[in-house]
Coordinates of C-alpha atoms in Angstrom, one line a residue:
X26 CA 137.6 105.5 33.3
X27 CA 136.0 109.0 32.3
X28 CA 133.3 108.3 35.5
X29 CA 135.1 107.5 38.7
X30 CA 135.3 111.5 39.1
X31 CA 131.0 111.0 39.6
X32 CA 131.8 107.7 41.3
X33 CA 134.1 108.1 44.0
X34 CA 131.6 111.3 45.4
X35 CA 128.7 109.1 45.5
X36 CA 130.5 106.3 47.5
X37 CA 131.7 109.0 49.9
X38 CA 128.4 110.3 50.5
X39 CA 127.0 106.7 50.8
X40 CA 130.1 105.8 53.8
X41 CA 129.2 109.2 55.2
X42 CA 125.7 108.7 55.8
X43 CA 125.8 104.7 56.3
X44 CA 126.0 105.2 60.0
X45 CA 122.0 104.9 60.3
X46 CA 121.5 101.2 60.8
X47 CA 124.8 99.8 61.1
X48 CA 124.9 96.5 62.4
X49 CA 127.3 95.7 64.8
X50 CA 128.8 93.1 67.8
X51 CA 127.2 93.9 71.1
X52 CA 129.6 94.2 73.6
X53 CA 128.1 92.6 76.4
X54 CA 127.2 88.9 74.3
X55 CA 129.2 87.0 71.7
X56 CA 126.0 86.4 70.1
X57 CA 124.1 90.0 70.3
X58 CA 124.3 92.4 67.1
X59 CA 123.5 96.3 68.1
X60 CA 121.8 98.1 65.0
X61 CA 122.8 101.7 65.1
X62 CA 119.7 105.0 65.4
X63 CA 118.4 106.1 62.0
X64 CA 115.1 107.1 59.3
X65 CA 114.3 105.6 56.1
X66 CA 112.1 105.8 54.0
X67 CA 110.6 102.2 52.1
X68 CA 108.5 102.2 49.7
X69 CA 107.4 105.7 50.4
X70 CA 106.4 105.3 54.4
X71 CA 109.6 107.1 56.7
X72 CA 110.2 105.0 59.3
X73 CA 112.6 106.0 62.3
X74 CA 114.5 103.0 64.8
X75 CA 116.0 103.9 67.7
X76 CA 118.9 101.4 68.6
X77 CA 118.1 98.1 68.9
X78 CA 119.5 94.8 70.3
X79 CA 119.3 91.7 68.6
X80 CA 120.4 88.3 70.1
X81 CA 121.0 86.0 67.0
X82 CA 121.9 83.0 69.0
X83 CA 119.3 80.9 67.4
X84 CA 121.5 81.5 64.3
X85 CA 124.9 79.8 65.5
X86 CA 126.8 78.0 62.7
X87 CA 124.7 79.4 60.3
X88 CA 124.5 83.0 58.7
X89 CA 121.4 85.0 59.9
X90 CA 120.1 88.3 57.5
X91 CA 118.9 90.7 59.5
X92 CA 116.7 93.9 57.5
X93 CA 114.5 96.3 58.4
X94 CA 111.1 96.7 57.2
X95 CA 107.9 98.7 57.6
X96 CA 104.9 97.4 60.0
X97 CA 101.8 99.2 59.6
X98 CA 104.1 102.8 59.9
X99 CA 106.1 101.2 62.6
X100 CA 109.9 100.2 61.8
X101 CA 110.3 96.8 62.3
X102 CA 113.3 94.7 62.1
X103 CA 113.8 91.2 61.0
X104 CA 116.1 88.4 60.7
X105 CA 115.5 84.9 59.0
X106 CA 118.3 82.3 57.9
X107 CA 120.6 82.5 55.1
X108 CA 118.4 79.6 53.8
X109 CA 115.6 81.1 54.0
X110 CA 116.8 84.2 52.3
X111 CA 115.6 88.0 52.0
X112 CA 111.7 88.8 52.7
X113 CA 110.2 89.7 49.4
X114 CA 107.8 92.4 50.5
X115 CA 109.7 96.1 50.6
X116 CA 112.5 96.3 53.2
X117 CA 115.5 97.2 53.2
X118 CA 118.7 95.2 53.6
X119 CA 121.6 96.1 56.8
X120 CA 123.7 93.1 56.9
X121 CA 124.4 88.9 56.6
X122 CA 125.6 88.1 60.1
X123 CA 128.1 84.5 60.8
X124 CA 127.9 82.6 63.8
X125 CA 130.7 79.9 64.5
X126 CA 130.6 78.6 67.8
X127 CA 129.0 80.1 69.7
X128 CA 130.3 84.2 68.6
X129 CA 129.7 86.2 65.6
X130 CA 132.5 86.0 63.0
X131 CA 131.5 88.2 60.6
X132 CA 129.2 90.9 59.4
X133 CA 128.4 91.8 56.2
X134 CA 127.1 95.2 55.5
X135 CA 124.2 94.9 53.4
X136 CA 123.2 99.0 53.6
X137 CA 124.9 100.4 50.3
X138 CA 123.4 97.4 48.0
X139 CA 120.3 98.6 48.6
X140 CA 121.1 102.2 48.6
X141 CA 122.2 101.9 45.2
X142 CA 119.3 100.1 44.2
X143 CA 117.4 101.4 40.9

């Protein structure tokens, strides 16, 4: 369609700047994820996060949601089982992490959904 010329560069720009808060498997543990450092503005508050490790072993055989939120001006990572859903307060979705058999089986990146949200 005619708008492809506009949409493609926007997606490339978003992907190139999306290194911040990337959620990847940590090399030392089968149930731990590493969140890359970055800066974001959530509800008008600029937050900075250093590289962080989160052990998601409690979500074995389930899917965990991982997000970033503001905690009195400080960046705070949150996580919960998919059955609990995303938080109702302002947040930045980071990923859905599926665990089975004591290991991470899939990581679904959710950062761009929030980036393009109106």
